[in-house]
XYZ file of C-alpha atoms in Angstrom:
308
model
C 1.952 -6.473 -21.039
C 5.547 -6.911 -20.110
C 7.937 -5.179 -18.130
C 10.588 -5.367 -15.966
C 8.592 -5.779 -12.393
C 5.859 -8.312 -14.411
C 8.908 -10.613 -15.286
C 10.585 -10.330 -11.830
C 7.568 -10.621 -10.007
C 5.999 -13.358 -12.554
C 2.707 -11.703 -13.055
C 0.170 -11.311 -15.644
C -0.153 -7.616 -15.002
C 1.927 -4.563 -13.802
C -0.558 -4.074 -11.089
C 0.382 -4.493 -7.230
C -1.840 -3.938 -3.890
C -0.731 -2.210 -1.430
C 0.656 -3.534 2.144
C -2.331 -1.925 3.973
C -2.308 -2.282 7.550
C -5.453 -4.546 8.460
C -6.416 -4.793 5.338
C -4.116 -6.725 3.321
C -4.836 -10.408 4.807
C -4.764 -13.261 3.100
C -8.086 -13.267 1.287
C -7.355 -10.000 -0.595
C -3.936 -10.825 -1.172
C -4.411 -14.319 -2.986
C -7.492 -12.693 -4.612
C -5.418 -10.166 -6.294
C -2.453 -12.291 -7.181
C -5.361 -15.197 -8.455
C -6.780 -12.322 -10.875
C -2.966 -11.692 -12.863
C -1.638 -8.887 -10.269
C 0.609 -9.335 -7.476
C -0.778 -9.658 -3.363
C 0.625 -8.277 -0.775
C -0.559 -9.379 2.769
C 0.651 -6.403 5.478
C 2.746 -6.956 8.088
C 1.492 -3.824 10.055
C 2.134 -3.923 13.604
C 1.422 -8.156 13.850
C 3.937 -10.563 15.166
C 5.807 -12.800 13.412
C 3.798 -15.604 13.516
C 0.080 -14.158 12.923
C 1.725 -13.008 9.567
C 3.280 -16.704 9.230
C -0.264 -17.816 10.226
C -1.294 -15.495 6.882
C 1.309 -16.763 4.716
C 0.199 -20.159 5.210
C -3.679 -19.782 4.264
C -2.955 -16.898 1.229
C -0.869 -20.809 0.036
C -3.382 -22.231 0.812
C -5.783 -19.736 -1.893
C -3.465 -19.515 -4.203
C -0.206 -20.975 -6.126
C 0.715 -17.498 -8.093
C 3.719 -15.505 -6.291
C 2.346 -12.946 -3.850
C 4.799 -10.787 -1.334
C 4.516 -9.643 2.572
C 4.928 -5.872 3.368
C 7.411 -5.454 6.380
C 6.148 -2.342 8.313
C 9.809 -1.348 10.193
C 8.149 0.853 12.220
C 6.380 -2.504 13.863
C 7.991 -3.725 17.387
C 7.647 -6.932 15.619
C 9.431 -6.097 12.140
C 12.983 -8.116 12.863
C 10.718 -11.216 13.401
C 8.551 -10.339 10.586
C 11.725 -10.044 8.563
C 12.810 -13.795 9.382
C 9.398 -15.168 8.853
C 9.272 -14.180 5.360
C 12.849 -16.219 4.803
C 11.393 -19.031 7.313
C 8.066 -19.150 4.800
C 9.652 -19.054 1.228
C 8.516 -15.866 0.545
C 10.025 -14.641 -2.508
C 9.158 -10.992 -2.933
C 9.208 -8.495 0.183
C 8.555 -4.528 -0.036
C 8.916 -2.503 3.065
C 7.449 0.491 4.657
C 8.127 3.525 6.699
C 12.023 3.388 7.112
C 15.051 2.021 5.746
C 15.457 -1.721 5.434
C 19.397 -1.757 5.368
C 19.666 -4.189 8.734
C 17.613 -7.059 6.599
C 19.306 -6.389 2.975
C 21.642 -9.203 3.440
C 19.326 -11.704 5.110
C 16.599 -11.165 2.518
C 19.208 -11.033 -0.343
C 21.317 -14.248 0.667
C 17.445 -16.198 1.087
C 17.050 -14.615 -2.419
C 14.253 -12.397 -1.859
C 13.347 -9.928 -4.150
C 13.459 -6.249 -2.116
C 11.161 -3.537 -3.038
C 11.120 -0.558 -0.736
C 8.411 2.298 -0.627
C 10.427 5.474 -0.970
C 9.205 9.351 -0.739
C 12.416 10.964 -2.328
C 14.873 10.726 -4.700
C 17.360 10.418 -2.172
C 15.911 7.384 -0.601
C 15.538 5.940 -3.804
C 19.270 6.043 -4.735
C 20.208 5.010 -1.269
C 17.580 1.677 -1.310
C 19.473 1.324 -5.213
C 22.862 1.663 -3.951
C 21.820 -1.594 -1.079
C 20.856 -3.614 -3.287
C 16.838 -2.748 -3.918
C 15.744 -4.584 -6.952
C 12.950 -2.117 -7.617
C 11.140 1.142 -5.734
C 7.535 2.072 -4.932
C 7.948 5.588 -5.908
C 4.631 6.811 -3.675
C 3.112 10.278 -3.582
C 1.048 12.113 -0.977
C -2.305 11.187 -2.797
C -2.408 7.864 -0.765
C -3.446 6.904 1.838
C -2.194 5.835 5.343
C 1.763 7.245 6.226
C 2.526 10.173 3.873
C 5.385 11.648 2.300
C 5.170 15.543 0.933
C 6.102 14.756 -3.189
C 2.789 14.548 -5.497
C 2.909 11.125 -8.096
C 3.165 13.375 -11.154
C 6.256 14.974 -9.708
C 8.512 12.167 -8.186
C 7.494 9.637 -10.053
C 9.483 11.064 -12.938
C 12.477 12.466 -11.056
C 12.865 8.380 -8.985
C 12.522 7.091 -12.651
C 15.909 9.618 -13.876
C 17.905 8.974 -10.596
C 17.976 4.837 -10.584
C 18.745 2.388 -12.883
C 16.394 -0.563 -10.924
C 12.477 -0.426 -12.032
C 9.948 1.779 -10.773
C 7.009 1.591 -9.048
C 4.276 4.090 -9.056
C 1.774 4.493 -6.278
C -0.598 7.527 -5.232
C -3.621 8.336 -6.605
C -4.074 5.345 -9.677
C -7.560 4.062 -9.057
C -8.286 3.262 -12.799
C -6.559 2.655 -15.941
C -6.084 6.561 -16.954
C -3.904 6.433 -13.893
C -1.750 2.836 -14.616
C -1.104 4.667 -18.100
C -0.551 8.191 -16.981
C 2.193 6.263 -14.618
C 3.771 4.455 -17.314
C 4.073 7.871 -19.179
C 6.256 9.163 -16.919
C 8.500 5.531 -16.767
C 6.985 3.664 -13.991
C 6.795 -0.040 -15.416
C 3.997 -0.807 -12.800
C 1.481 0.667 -10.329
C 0.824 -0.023 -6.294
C -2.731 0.540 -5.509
C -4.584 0.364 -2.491
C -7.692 2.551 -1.989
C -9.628 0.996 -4.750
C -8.870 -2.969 -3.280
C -10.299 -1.776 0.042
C -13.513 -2.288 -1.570
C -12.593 -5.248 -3.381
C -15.781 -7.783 -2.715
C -12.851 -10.216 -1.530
C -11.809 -7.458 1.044
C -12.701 -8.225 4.669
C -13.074 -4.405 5.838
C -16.358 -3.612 7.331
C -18.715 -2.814 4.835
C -19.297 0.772 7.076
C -15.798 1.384 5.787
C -15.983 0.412 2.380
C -19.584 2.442 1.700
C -17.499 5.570 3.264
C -15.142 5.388 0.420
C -17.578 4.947 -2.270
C -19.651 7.965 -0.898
C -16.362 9.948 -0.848
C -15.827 12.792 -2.361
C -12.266 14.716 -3.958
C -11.798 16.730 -0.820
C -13.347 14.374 1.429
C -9.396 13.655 2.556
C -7.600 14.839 6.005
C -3.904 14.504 6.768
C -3.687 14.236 10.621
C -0.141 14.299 12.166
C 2.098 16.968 9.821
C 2.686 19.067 13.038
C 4.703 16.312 14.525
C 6.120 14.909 11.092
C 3.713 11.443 11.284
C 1.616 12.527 8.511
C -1.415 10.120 7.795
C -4.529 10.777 4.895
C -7.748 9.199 5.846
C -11.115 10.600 5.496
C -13.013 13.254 7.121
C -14.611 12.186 10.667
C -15.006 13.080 14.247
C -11.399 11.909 14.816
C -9.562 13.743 12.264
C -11.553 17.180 13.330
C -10.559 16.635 16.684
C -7.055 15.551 15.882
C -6.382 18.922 13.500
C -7.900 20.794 16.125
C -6.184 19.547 18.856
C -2.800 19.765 16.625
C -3.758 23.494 15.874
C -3.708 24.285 19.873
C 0.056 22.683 20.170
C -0.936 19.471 21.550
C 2.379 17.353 21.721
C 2.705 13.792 20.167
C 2.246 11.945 23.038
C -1.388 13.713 23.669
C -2.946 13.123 20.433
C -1.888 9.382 20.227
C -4.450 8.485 22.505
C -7.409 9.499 19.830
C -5.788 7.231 17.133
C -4.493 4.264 19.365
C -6.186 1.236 17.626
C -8.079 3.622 15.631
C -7.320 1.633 12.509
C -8.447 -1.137 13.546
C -11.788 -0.036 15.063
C -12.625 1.445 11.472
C -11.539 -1.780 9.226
C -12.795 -4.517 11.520
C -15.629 -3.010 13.669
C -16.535 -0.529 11.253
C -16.708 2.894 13.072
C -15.991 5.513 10.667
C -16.689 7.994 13.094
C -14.132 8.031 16.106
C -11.742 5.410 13.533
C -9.016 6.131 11.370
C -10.191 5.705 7.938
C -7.326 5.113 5.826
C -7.423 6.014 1.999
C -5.988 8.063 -0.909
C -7.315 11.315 -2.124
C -8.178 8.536 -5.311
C -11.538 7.362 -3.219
C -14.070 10.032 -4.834
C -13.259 8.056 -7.870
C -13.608 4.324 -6.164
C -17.775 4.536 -6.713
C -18.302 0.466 -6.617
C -17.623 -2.821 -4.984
C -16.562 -5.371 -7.422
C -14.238 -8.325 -7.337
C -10.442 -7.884 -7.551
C -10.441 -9.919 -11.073
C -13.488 -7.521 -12.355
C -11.326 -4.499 -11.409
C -7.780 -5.945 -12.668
C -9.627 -6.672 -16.156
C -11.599 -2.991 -16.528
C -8.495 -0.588 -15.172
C -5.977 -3.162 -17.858
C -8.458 -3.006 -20.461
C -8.773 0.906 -20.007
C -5.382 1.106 -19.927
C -4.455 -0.408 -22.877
C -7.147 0.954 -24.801
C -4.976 4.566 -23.506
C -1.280 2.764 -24.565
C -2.611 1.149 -27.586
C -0.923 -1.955 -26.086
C -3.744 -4.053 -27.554
């Protein structure tokens, strides 16, 4: 199976895992990247050198290429952004923002620079800077949100740049990697379904409330203040949208979700914790290892593309 980001990115398959916030360490990264995809280990809100510390022992698991997701949002992200050219890191996407300030630092260190973009407009922009490929991600997904569905601006990124597309947003299996390449995506970002990778180090609390999921077991918390996030259903997010109903400002309902993540992925509270993932996790129904799920979605997909 070759395309465009498989060749740049020097993978066996068109399949890459998401940048997840706590998530995507260094185990799940190397595991995904050992199994033919490509790993990404998250930046999130760390300093420079916890992610360096990550860099170091995903090497140290693996010698296929695997990436670092620069959050910009982060207080940390301009030494994040130097660590990846300090470390030899060859392949960088980024997340909520614009990475114009880094473009030239990456690019002269030869990084490859694939941005997650919501619009078509963001998509030409990151094109016209020199992005050599886009994560063209839908609302489906989880974590930060944009407002486009998959099926709609996956197409429309695809028609308005001439660099390689990425789809992401509701692809848990290999009806989704095909449906994506159907509408010229040449691979797929996918993160719901490697939470409960067996290689994953989220609390299994966590990963059993995504199996048990169901389709409208998903809540998007923070539209009213234009910080949209999908997780699942809890305590928090009923509070949150309630609280959000009555006109609460910003600055009121950060309190519920400070460190929220965290609580949920490494101390497993899926009660009062944010509990990041795509509207895809009624279909995510088992925990398996990332190579057992990279072989079953590409062998379903091909089956779909008559590739094989």
């Amino acid at each position: 199976m070759k395309t465009r980001i498989t060749e740049m990115l020097g993978i066996e398959y068109p399949i890459i895992q998401g940048g997840m916030a706590w998530v995507a360490e260094h185990n799940l990264a190397a595991a995904v990247s050992e199994a033919g995809g490509f790993g990404l280990i998250g930046g999130a809100n760390a300093p420079g050198e916890v992610v360096r510390a990550e860099i170091r022992k995903a090497k140290e698991l693996t010698d296929k290429p695997f990436g670092v997701n620069v959050m910009l949002l982060s207080p940390h992200a301009e030494d994040v952004a130097k660590v990846v050219v300090e470390e030899g890191i060859k392949v960088v996407t980024t997340g909520a923002g614009n990475p114009e300030k880094y473009m030239d630092m990456w690019k002269s260190a030869g990084i490859k620079v694939i941005p997650v973009v919501a619009s078509v407009a963001l998509a030409r922009r990151m094109e016209k800077y020199g992005a050599d490929a886009v994560v063209a991600e839908g609302t489906e997904s989880g974590g930060h949100i944009g407002e486009q569905t998959t099926m709609t601006l996956v197409p429309q990124v695809v028609d308005a740049v001439s660099i390689p597309v990425i789809a992401a947003g509701g692809i848990g299996d290999g009806r989704g990697i095909a449906a994506a390449f159907m509408l010229g995506a040449e691979a797929v970002q996918m993160g719901t379904r490697f939470v409960v990778a067996k290689e994953s180090i989220v609390h299994a609390n966590y990963k059993q409330r995504v199996i048990k999921a169901k389709d409208i077991d998903s809540a998007v918390t923070g539209r009213s203040h234009g910080h949209p996030v999908r997780c699942l259903r809890n305590q928090m997010t009923r509070e949150y949208v309630k609280l959000e109903q009555a006109g609460k400002s910003f600055e009121e309902l950060e309190y519920l979700t400070l460190g929220a993540l965290r609580n949920a992925v490494m101390d497993g509270d899926v009660t009062n914790g944010t509990v990041m993932a795509g509207q895809i996790a009624g279909m995510v129904s088992k925990e398996q290892t990332c190579k057992e799920m990279i072989e079953e979605m590409m062998t379903q997909a091909s089956r779909l593309m008559h590739w094989s």
